[in-house]
Tab-separated table of C-alpha atoms and ligand atoms in Angstrom:
chain	number	residue	atom	x	y	z
A	343	MET	CA	114.767	85.372	100.420
A	344	SER	CA	116.048	85.315	96.801
A	345	SER	CA	118.161	88.330	95.900
A	346	LEU	CA	115.721	89.326	93.121
A	347	VAL	CA	112.726	89.438	95.416
A	348	ALA	CA	114.693	91.128	98.200
A	349	ASP	CA	116.129	93.808	95.911
A	350	PRO	CA	114.276	97.061	96.570
A	351	PHE	CA	116.129	98.731	93.677
A	352	ASP	CA	114.567	96.348	91.132
A	353	LEU	CA	112.296	98.620	89.072
A	354	ARG	CA	109.881	95.768	88.337
A	355	GLN	CA	108.739	96.054	91.957
A	356	TRP	CA	107.817	99.724	91.522
A	357	ALA	CA	105.121	99.552	88.812
A	358	GLU	CA	102.359	100.398	91.330
A	359	GLY	CA	104.509	102.737	93.439
A	360	PRO	CA	106.849	101.981	96.354
A	361	PRO	CA	106.952	98.217	97.154
A	362	HIS	CA	105.426	98.413	100.644
A	363	ASP	CA	104.849	94.640	100.891
A	364	LEU	CA	108.560	94.102	100.319
A	365	PHE	CA	109.496	96.865	102.778
A	366	ARG	CA	107.260	95.242	105.419
A	367	ARG	CA	108.950	91.862	104.925
A	368	MET	CA	112.411	93.409	105.009
A	369	ARG	CA	111.649	95.252	108.263
A	370	ALA	CA	110.542	91.934	109.788
A	371	GLU	CA	113.129	89.564	108.300
A	372	ALA	CA	116.203	91.526	107.167
A	373	PRO	CA	116.059	95.115	108.488
A	374	VAL	CA	119.706	95.742	107.526
A	375	HIS	CA	120.177	93.818	104.308
A	376	ARG	CA	123.332	93.318	102.228
A	377	ASN	CA	122.156	94.357	98.779
A	378	PRO	CA	124.178	93.058	95.805
A	379	LEU	CA	124.271	95.636	92.986
A	380	PRO	CA	124.418	95.006	89.209
A	381	ASP	CA	128.016	96.299	88.975
A	382	GLY	CA	129.231	93.516	91.310
A	383	THR	CA	129.509	95.780	94.370
A	384	HIS	CA	127.038	95.949	97.259
A	385	CYS	CA	125.429	98.355	99.697
A	386	TRP	CA	123.491	97.898	102.932
A	387	SER	CA	119.768	98.619	102.682
A	388	VAL	CA	118.338	99.928	105.954
A	389	PHE	CA	114.566	99.707	106.473
A	390	LYS	CA	113.779	100.528	110.143
A	391	HIS	CA	112.764	104.030	111.291
A	392	ALA	CA	115.085	103.955	114.343
A	393	ASP	CA	118.130	102.786	112.345
A	394	ILE	CA	117.548	105.479	109.677
A	395	ALA	CA	117.292	108.128	112.407
A	396	ALA	CA	120.512	106.868	114.073
A	397	ILE	CA	122.472	106.964	110.786
A	398	SER	CA	121.123	110.432	109.885
A	399	ARG	CA	122.190	111.883	113.230
A	400	ASP	CA	125.722	110.463	113.182
A	401	THR	CA	127.472	112.429	110.438
A	402	ALA	CA	130.923	111.510	111.804
A	403	THR	CA	130.359	107.788	111.181
A	404	PHE	CA	128.094	108.079	108.140
A	405	SER	CA	129.471	110.571	105.649
A	406	SER	CA	127.579	112.331	102.857
A	407	GLU	CA	130.803	113.817	101.496
A	408	GLN	CA	132.941	110.707	101.058
A	409	GLY	CA	130.857	108.843	98.535
A	410	GLY	CA	127.937	111.188	97.898
A	411	VAL	CA	124.244	110.663	98.590
A	412	PHE	CA	123.528	108.444	95.593
A	413	LEU	CA	125.000	105.011	94.973
A	414	HIS	CA	127.373	106.030	92.225
A	415	PRO	CA	129.583	108.881	93.482
A	416	ASP	CA	129.232	110.679	90.123
A	417	GLN	CA	125.480	110.095	89.760
A	418	VAL	CA	123.733	113.310	88.560
A	419	VAL	CA	126.927	115.443	88.637
A	420	PRO	CA	130.633	114.652	89.135
A	421	LEU	CA	131.427	114.193	92.833
A	422	GLU	CA	133.959	117.045	92.879
A	423	VAL	CA	131.194	119.411	91.720
A	424	ALA	CA	128.527	117.833	93.914
A	425	THR	CA	130.545	118.368	97.077
A	426	ASN	CA	129.711	122.066	96.665
A	427	MET	CA	126.105	121.138	97.467
A	428	LEU	CA	124.840	121.157	101.053
A	429	LEU	CA	123.484	117.648	100.678
A	430	TYR	CA	126.982	116.343	99.950
A	431	MET	CA	128.820	118.128	102.772
A	432	ASP	CA	129.827	116.922	106.223
A	433	PRO	CA	130.311	119.203	109.233
A	434	PRO	CA	132.052	121.522	109.864
A	435	ARG	CA	131.856	122.669	106.219
A	436	HIS	CA	128.153	121.804	106.074
A	437	THR	CA	127.434	123.944	109.139
A	438	HIS	CA	129.032	127.068	107.616
A	439	TYR	CA	127.253	126.748	104.280
A	440	ARG	CA	123.873	125.860	105.772
A	441	LEU	CA	123.937	129.066	107.809
A	442	ILE	CA	123.970	131.142	104.611
A	443	LEU	CA	120.702	129.692	103.348
A	444	GLN	CA	119.010	129.163	106.676
A	445	LYS	CA	117.637	132.720	106.906
A	446	VAL	CA	115.609	132.297	103.723
A	447	PHE	CA	113.733	129.414	105.291
A	448	THR	CA	113.041	130.500	108.893
A	449	PRO	CA	109.396	130.201	110.034
A	450	HIS	CA	109.253	134.018	109.991
A	451	SER	CA	110.481	134.189	106.354
A	452	VAL	CA	108.047	131.459	105.304
A	453	ALA	CA	105.156	133.265	107.037
A	454	LYS	CA	105.991	136.365	104.980
A	455	LEU	CA	105.630	134.272	101.815
A	456	GLU	CA	102.110	133.072	102.682
A	457	ASP	CA	100.343	135.762	100.598
A	458	SER	CA	102.458	135.225	97.529
A	459	ILE	CA	101.999	131.442	97.739
A	460	ARG	CA	98.223	131.926	97.924
A	461	GLU	CA	98.257	134.409	95.086
A	462	ARG	CA	100.260	131.966	92.934
A	463	VAL	CA	97.967	129.024	93.758
A	464	THR	CA	94.907	131.191	92.995
A	465	ARG	CA	96.298	132.323	89.622
A	466	THR	CA	97.256	128.750	88.750
A	467	ILE	CA	93.757	127.428	89.542
A	468	ASP	CA	92.181	130.382	87.660
A	469	ASP	CA	93.878	129.128	84.484
A	470	PHE	CA	91.835	125.912	84.357
A	471	ILE	CA	88.904	126.284	86.776
A	472	GLU	CA	86.244	127.065	84.175
A	473	GLN	CA	87.004	123.857	82.226
A	474	GLY	CA	85.800	121.666	85.117
A	475	SER	CA	88.672	119.284	84.416
A	476	CYS	CA	92.464	119.344	84.662
A	477	ASP	CA	95.572	117.289	85.198
A	478	LEU	CA	96.437	117.881	88.858
A	479	VAL	CA	100.119	117.145	88.170
A	480	THR	CA	100.864	119.285	85.123
A	481	ASP	CA	98.289	122.032	85.780
A	482	LEU	CA	98.763	122.499	89.541
A	483	ALA	CA	101.472	120.434	91.274
A	484	VAL	CA	104.169	121.406	88.751
A	485	PRO	CA	103.677	125.196	88.424
A	486	VAL	CA	103.206	126.118	92.104
A	487	PRO	CA	106.562	124.947	93.604
A	488	LEU	CA	108.420	125.844	90.423
A	489	GLY	CA	107.010	129.376	90.491
A	490	MET	CA	107.807	129.781	94.203
A	491	LEU	CA	111.375	128.617	93.720
A	492	THR	CA	112.046	130.931	90.790
A	493	GLN	CA	110.438	133.788	92.747
A	494	LEU	CA	112.730	133.086	95.730
A	495	MET	CA	115.710	133.059	93.415
A	496	GLY	CA	114.691	136.383	91.900
A	497	VAL	CA	114.265	134.801	88.470
A	498	PRO	CA	111.597	136.645	86.369
A	499	ASP	CA	108.438	134.722	85.364
A	500	VAL	CA	109.388	134.855	81.655
A	501	GLU	CA	112.369	132.610	82.408
A	502	VAL	CA	110.255	129.954	84.151
A	503	PRO	CA	109.800	127.675	81.062
A	504	GLN	CA	113.572	127.566	80.536
A	505	PHE	CA	114.076	126.901	84.228
A	506	TYR	CA	111.469	124.132	84.066
A	507	GLU	CA	113.349	122.454	81.245
A	508	TRP	CA	116.578	122.472	83.280
A	509	THR	CA	114.876	121.114	86.411
A	510	GLU	CA	113.362	118.237	84.432
A	511	ARG	CA	116.762	117.354	83.003
A	512	ILE	CA	118.486	117.489	86.406
A	513	VAL	CA	115.828	115.204	87.876
A	514	ALA	CA	116.028	112.803	84.897
A	515	ALA	CA	119.809	112.676	85.398
A	516	GLN	CA	119.223	110.953	88.753
A	517	GLY	CA	117.866	107.869	86.986
A	518	ALA	CA	120.163	108.033	83.948
A	519	PRO	CA	122.481	105.061	83.372
A	520	GLU	CA	125.514	107.213	82.595
A	521	PRO	CA	127.333	109.104	85.384
A	522	ALA	CA	127.272	112.908	85.694
A	523	ALA	CA	124.276	113.200	83.336
A	524	ALA	CA	123.395	116.644	84.699
A	525	ALA	CA	126.821	118.140	83.999
A	526	PRO	CA	125.742	119.581	80.593
A	527	VAL	CA	122.705	121.212	82.253
A	528	LEU	CA	124.927	122.932	84.805
A	529	ALA	CA	127.127	124.151	81.942
A	530	GLU	CA	124.035	125.674	80.294
A	531	MET	CA	122.846	127.222	83.551
A	532	ALA	CA	126.196	128.876	84.271
A	533	PRO	CA	125.886	131.886	81.902
A	534	PHE	CA	122.222	132.299	82.922
A	535	LEU	CA	123.190	132.411	86.566
A	536	HIS	CA	125.985	134.834	85.833
A	537	ALA	CA	123.491	137.171	84.109
A	538	GLN	CA	121.066	136.799	87.062
A	539	ILE	CA	123.753	137.834	89.522
A	540	GLU	CA	124.711	140.876	87.421
A	541	ARG	CA	121.091	141.981	86.983
A	542	GLN	CA	120.067	141.404	90.595
A	543	MET	CA	123.121	143.272	91.846
A	544	ALA	CA	122.313	146.196	89.539
A	545	GLU	CA	118.700	146.201	90.801
A	546	GLY	CA	119.755	145.828	94.452
A	547	GLN	CA	117.600	142.686	95.023
A	548	ALA	CA	119.214	141.861	98.375
A	549	GLU	CA	116.536	139.356	99.431
A	550	SER	CA	116.766	136.741	96.671
A	551	ILE	CA	118.555	133.449	97.292
A	552	VAL	CA	120.946	134.197	94.456
A	553	MET	CA	122.010	137.439	96.107
A	554	ARG	CA	122.191	135.810	99.521
A	555	LEU	CA	124.603	133.310	98.024
A	556	ARG	CA	126.500	136.024	96.163
A	557	THR	CA	126.998	138.089	99.299
A	558	GLY	CA	127.304	135.078	101.642
A	559	GLU	CA	130.682	134.240	103.102
A	560	VAL	CA	132.220	131.103	104.505
A	561	LYS	CA	134.967	131.958	106.996
A	562	GLY	CA	135.427	135.415	105.459
A	563	GLU	CA	135.689	134.083	101.895
A	564	GLU	CA	133.025	134.888	99.291
A	565	LEU	CA	131.516	131.927	97.466
A	566	ASN	CA	132.803	131.436	93.931
A	567	GLU	CA	130.450	131.073	90.951
A	568	LEU	CA	130.798	127.280	90.833
A	569	GLU	CA	129.726	127.094	94.467
A	570	ILE	CA	126.771	129.389	93.798
A	571	LEU	CA	125.814	127.426	90.702
A	572	THR	CA	125.775	124.111	92.538
A	573	PHE	CA	123.757	125.630	95.381
A	574	PHE	CA	121.315	126.785	92.718
A	575	ALA	CA	121.186	123.263	91.302
A	576	VAL	CA	120.563	121.612	94.677
A	577	LEU	CA	117.634	123.902	95.355
A	578	THR	CA	116.242	123.167	91.922
A	579	PHE	CA	116.617	119.486	92.589
A	580	ALA	CA	115.522	119.471	96.229
A	581	GLY	CA	112.741	122.046	96.261
A	582	ASN	CA	110.760	121.411	93.152
A	583	ASP	CA	109.997	117.878	92.328
A	584	THR	CA	109.674	116.861	95.964
A	585	THR	CA	106.847	119.326	96.628
A	586	ARG	CA	105.224	118.465	93.296
A	587	ASN	CA	105.292	114.733	94.025
A	588	THR	CA	103.948	115.147	97.551
A	589	ALA	CA	101.094	117.378	96.348
A	590	SER	CA	100.096	114.918	93.624
A	591	ASN	CA	100.420	111.776	95.750
A	592	GLY	CA	98.578	113.472	98.611
A	593	LEU	CA	95.714	114.526	96.332
A	594	LEU	CA	95.569	110.991	94.906
A	595	ALA	CA	95.345	109.501	98.412
A	596	LEU	CA	92.536	111.928	99.266
A	597	LEU	CA	90.705	111.007	96.049
A	598	GLN	CA	91.052	107.322	96.902
A	599	HIS	CA	89.497	107.798	100.359
A	600	PRO	CA	85.903	108.855	99.683
A	601	GLY	CA	84.567	111.614	101.882
A	602	LEU	CA	87.939	112.985	103.026
A	603	LEU	CA	87.993	115.914	100.584
A	604	ASP	CA	84.506	116.917	101.748
A	605	GLU	CA	85.637	116.696	105.380
A	606	LEU	CA	88.559	119.020	104.640
A	607	ALA	CA	86.289	121.464	102.810
A	608	ALA	CA	83.882	121.493	105.761
A	609	ASP	CA	86.659	121.847	108.359
A	610	PRO	CA	89.889	123.405	106.979
A	611	SER	CA	91.528	123.056	110.414
A	612	LEU	CA	92.046	119.392	109.404
A	613	ILE	CA	94.257	120.414	106.467
A	614	PRO	CA	97.645	120.635	108.279
A	615	GLY	CA	97.056	117.032	109.473
A	616	ALA	CA	96.217	115.983	105.905
A	617	VAL	CA	99.455	117.610	104.698
A	618	GLU	CA	101.515	115.762	107.311
A	619	GLU	CA	99.853	112.459	106.489
A	620	SER	CA	100.389	113.067	102.755
A	621	LEU	CA	104.085	113.624	103.478
A	622	ARG	CA	104.309	110.393	105.483
A	623	TRP	CA	102.142	108.368	103.114
A	624	SER	CA	104.047	109.278	99.961
A	625	THR	CA	107.566	109.950	101.387
A	626	VAL	CA	108.573	110.999	97.909
A	627	VAL	CA	112.362	110.817	98.352
A	628	GLN	CA	112.680	107.060	98.760
A	629	TRP	CA	116.348	106.834	99.747
A	630	PHE	CA	119.679	108.555	100.228
A	631	ASN	CA	123.100	106.993	100.716
A	632	ARG	CA	125.848	107.477	103.294
A	633	THR	CA	129.364	105.955	103.467
A	634	ALA	CA	130.755	104.417	106.679
A	635	THR	CA	133.897	106.300	107.758
A	636	CYS	CA	135.004	103.454	110.085
A	637	ASP	CA	134.003	99.907	111.022
A	638	THR	CA	130.647	100.292	112.713
A	639	GLU	CA	127.225	98.672	113.149
A	640	VAL	CA	123.613	99.412	112.317
A	641	GLY	CA	120.816	97.616	114.152
A	642	GLY	CA	123.312	94.985	115.350
A	643	GLN	CA	124.701	94.342	111.843
A	644	ALA	CA	128.450	94.957	111.401
A	645	ILE	CA	129.211	97.486	108.631
A	646	PRO	CA	132.841	97.669	107.428
A	647	GLU	CA	134.551	101.033	106.825
A	648	GLY	CA	133.939	102.320	103.279
A	649	ASP	CA	130.668	100.404	102.797
A	650	ARG	CA	127.623	102.262	101.544
A	651	VAL	CA	124.437	102.441	103.598
A	652	VAL	CA	121.123	103.257	101.895
A	653	MET	CA	118.349	104.630	104.092
A	654	TRP	CA	114.904	103.667	102.770
A	655	TYR	CA	112.855	106.612	104.059
A	656	GLY	CA	109.699	105.234	102.388
A	657	SER	CA	110.008	102.166	104.611
A	658	GLY	CA	110.858	104.186	107.735
A	659	SER	CA	107.669	106.219	107.281
A	660	ARG	CA	105.605	102.997	107.359
A	661	ASP	CA	107.454	101.259	110.212
A	662	GLU	CA	104.972	99.506	112.526
A	663	ASP	CA	107.279	100.193	115.489
A	664	ALA	CA	106.926	103.944	114.885
A	665	PHE	CA	103.277	104.224	113.748
A	666	ASP	CA	99.970	102.589	114.636
A	667	ALA	CA	98.328	101.059	111.540
A	668	PRO	CA	101.061	102.465	109.257
A	669	ASP	CA	99.264	101.398	106.062
A	670	THR	CA	96.143	103.391	106.942
A	671	PHE	CA	95.901	106.936	105.533
A	672	ASP	CA	94.827	108.781	108.670
A	673	ILE	CA	94.758	112.586	108.584
A	674	ARG	CA	94.156	112.696	112.352
A	675	ARG	CA	97.452	111.090	113.402
A	676	HIS	CA	99.081	112.909	116.289
A	677	LYS	CA	102.420	114.445	115.183
A	678	PRO	CA	103.560	111.694	112.831
A	679	ASP	CA	107.340	111.519	113.075
A	680	HIS	CA	107.711	110.519	109.412
A	681	GLN	CA	110.910	110.453	107.397
A	682	ALA	CA	109.709	112.316	104.298
A	683	PHE	CA	112.175	115.132	105.105
A	684	GLY	CA	114.944	112.679	106.028
A	685	GLY	CA	115.810	110.893	109.242
A	686	GLY	CA	116.508	114.079	111.256
A	687	GLY	CA	119.927	115.483	112.079
A	688	ARG	CA	121.933	118.131	110.292
A	689	HIS	CA	120.717	117.505	106.742
A	690	PHE	CA	117.031	117.645	107.710
A	691	CYS	CA	115.224	119.294	104.800
A	692	LEU	CA	115.891	123.022	104.831
A	693	GLY	CA	112.719	123.746	102.860
A	694	ALA	CA	110.314	121.741	105.079
A	695	GLY	CA	108.492	124.866	106.326
A	696	LEU	CA	108.078	126.270	102.832
A	697	ALA	CA	106.944	122.898	101.468
A	698	ARG	CA	104.372	122.510	104.265
A	699	ALA	CA	103.009	126.014	103.589
A	700	GLU	CA	102.725	125.365	99.847
A	701	LEU	CA	101.028	121.993	100.382
A	702	ARG	CA	98.580	123.444	102.921
A	703	ILE	CA	97.581	126.353	100.679
A	704	VAL	CA	97.155	124.045	97.661
A	705	LEU	CA	94.803	121.839	99.712
A	706	GLU	CA	92.927	124.850	101.112
A	707	GLU	CA	92.274	126.271	97.658
A	708	VAL	CA	91.520	122.911	95.999
A	709	THR	CA	88.982	121.905	98.642
A	710	ARG	CA	87.406	125.392	98.581
A	711	ARG	CA	87.194	125.881	94.805
A	712	MET	CA	87.108	122.422	93.195
A	713	LYS	CA	83.981	120.606	94.375
A	714	ASN	CA	83.041	116.973	93.582
A	715	LEU	CA	86.635	116.228	92.626
A	716	GLU	CA	86.875	112.821	90.918
A	717	LEU	CA	89.503	110.810	89.101
A	718	ALA	CA	88.862	110.981	85.358
A	719	GLY	CA	91.417	108.658	83.779
A	720	ASP	CA	94.552	106.648	84.308
A	721	VAL	CA	97.092	107.762	86.888
A	722	GLU	CA	100.573	107.637	85.376
A	723	ARG	CA	103.556	106.995	87.660
A	724	LEU	CA	107.146	108.088	87.264
A	725	PRO	CA	109.240	104.959	86.563
A	726	SER	CA	111.764	105.368	89.399
A	727	ASN	CA	112.961	103.601	92.551
A	728	TRP	CA	114.159	106.896	94.017
A	729	ALA	CA	111.379	109.471	93.443
A	730	ASN	CA	107.810	108.469	94.282
A	731	GLY	CA	106.199	110.672	91.661
A	732	LEU	CA	103.154	110.936	89.431
A	733	VAL	CA	103.295	112.119	85.822
A	734	HIS	CA	99.543	112.549	85.243
A	735	LEU	CA	96.521	112.755	87.540
A	736	PRO	CA	93.434	113.636	85.440
A	737	VAL	CA	90.360	114.825	87.352
A	738	THR	CA	86.964	116.436	86.862
A	739	PHE	CA	85.261	118.807	89.305
A	740	THR	CA	82.549	121.425	89.752
A	741	PRO	CA	84.049	124.955	89.758
A	742	GLY	CA	83.535	126.945	92.968
A	743	PRO	CA	83.874	130.703	93.650
A	744	ARG	CA	87.264	132.464	93.441
A	745	GLU	CA	86.842	134.556	96.589
A	746	ALA	CA	86.389	133.049	100.039
A	747	SER	CA	82.844	133.688	101.327
B	467	LIG	C1	107.552	118.010	100.201
B	467	LIG	C2	108.652	118.598	99.784
B	467	LIG	C3	110.053	118.178	100.162
B	467	LIG	C4	110.535	116.953	100.531
B	467	LIG	C5	109.762	115.654	100.659
B	467	LIG	C6	111.964	117.114	100.781
B	467	LIG	C7	112.808	116.095	101.185
B	467	LIG	C8	114.128	116.273	101.533
B	467	LIG	C9	115.013	115.223	102.014
B	467	LIG	C10	114.624	113.767	102.191
B	467	LIG	C11	116.213	115.780	102.269
B	467	LIG	C12	117.461	115.064	102.789
B	467	LIG	C13	117.462	115.045	104.291
B	467	LIG	C14	118.607	114.270	104.867
B	467	LIG	O1	119.556	113.908	104.150
B	467	LIG	O2	118.535	114.029	106.088
B	467	LIG	C15	116.117	117.189	101.923
B	467	LIG	C16	117.137	118.092	102.029
B	467	LIG	C17	117.062	119.378	101.540
B	467	LIG	N1	115.942	120.032	101.072
B	467	LIG	FE1	114.105	119.252	100.926
B	467	LIG	N2	112.291	118.416	100.537
B	467	LIG	C18	111.161	119.104	100.170
B	467	LIG	C19	111.063	120.449	99.858
B	467	LIG	C20	112.108	121.324	99.819
B	467	LIG	C21	112.024	122.717	99.437
B	467	LIG	C22	110.725	123.439	99.057
B	467	LIG	C23	113.288	123.216	99.482
B	467	LIG	C24	113.783	124.599	99.167
B	467	LIG	C25	113.225	125.463	98.380
B	467	LIG	C26	114.169	122.151	99.937
B	467	LIG	C27	115.521	122.280	100.140
B	467	LIG	C28	116.321	121.300	100.676
B	467	LIG	C29	117.744	121.489	100.918
B	467	LIG	C30	118.566	122.742	100.629
B	467	LIG	C31	118.208	120.280	101.467
B	467	LIG	C32	119.633	119.961	101.896
B	467	LIG	C33	119.777	120.232	103.378
B	467	LIG	C34	121.143	119.870	103.910
B	467	LIG	O3	121.826	119.035	103.320
B	467	LIG	O4	121.517	120.468	104.938
B	467	LIG	N3	113.416	121.014	100.130
B	467	LIG	N4	114.821	117.465	101.492
């Protein structure tokens, strides 16, 4: 295989979305592939579901903290700042910090949010329903997770546009050529966060994530403002775009499979299965990196200490050894063990329950209120080899009633 063709990072392969033909070949011919990088270094690309799961579960051998979760240690933000983020921590530090946030995301806490998610989805759809047309990305998939995140953080609705601008810049920093491209955004967010903490303390808003972080302790020590700020940034990064991209890719897949939207409208009990298949199908976070802490092996391939290992979740979620007919969009799969939320283990997505609830309610309301949904223009993709995202998804539809009959 020539290195160009076998390079999953090469953006030319991503024009139509994730390069599933290439992933399939790599799984068959080079499941753990030494990937030369433009700066003269290399990493190991890992394509099989079982190997990704094994790496994810072995945090002692495969560190998130040593070299970060992207290929360049200072990608997005400088590594010394990033190591304040959960994603970049190894146990035991990771375990202590994760405990602070865990309570916000328990199934019980998510169940309590159900009404406010539905209310937000309803209001969002109200804004465009009478037009009979919309852009499912900008009009629906963007505002719902963004609004839920700001609500959880105790940030007032009037601040949402400013927050949106920051989130877009943090996400763009992931693909930026220069290191630490999000550092200026964090500097801008710092005084805002400081004001949020002051206001929320004065108002006694004990339940918001900001206050949970402010009053949270690690081994008896309160978190400092830099730690809180980077937690804030990781949630912005992890909780927003991911849900948006899954909602838009999932809706696109449903639109491309005639009859499925009608089936969901007729039998909403199929919707949780459609959500799970949308997660698997789009696996919107395509990869994360780990660094080998010692000489080791993955899938029989020797990996020297200090080498970087990139887990291609998008490939793991289509592995023929893990799924029957992996390239078929099948909403009736039984418990698909996909890797959209990572390969399992300690870093498994903290917001998975919230994301599933948001995606389910979006599908429930779309199938109930937007009848005869059809594509009405070109679908525009995000040019990225890391985020599987859509920029525009124009549709037309026949407006249905606001209240459930
Ligand atoms: C469909 C939506 C989402 C997808 C596809 C997704 C995907 C992921 C992935 C792939 C990871 C890394 C897992 C690993 O390294 O093993 C992750 C971690 C994380 N996610 Fe999500 N995520 C989503 C929604 C959310 C939401 C809504 C939130 C919170 C509001 C959230 C918060 C987090 C956090 C805090 C982590 C870091 C966990 C840790 O390092 O312990 N995510 N997510």
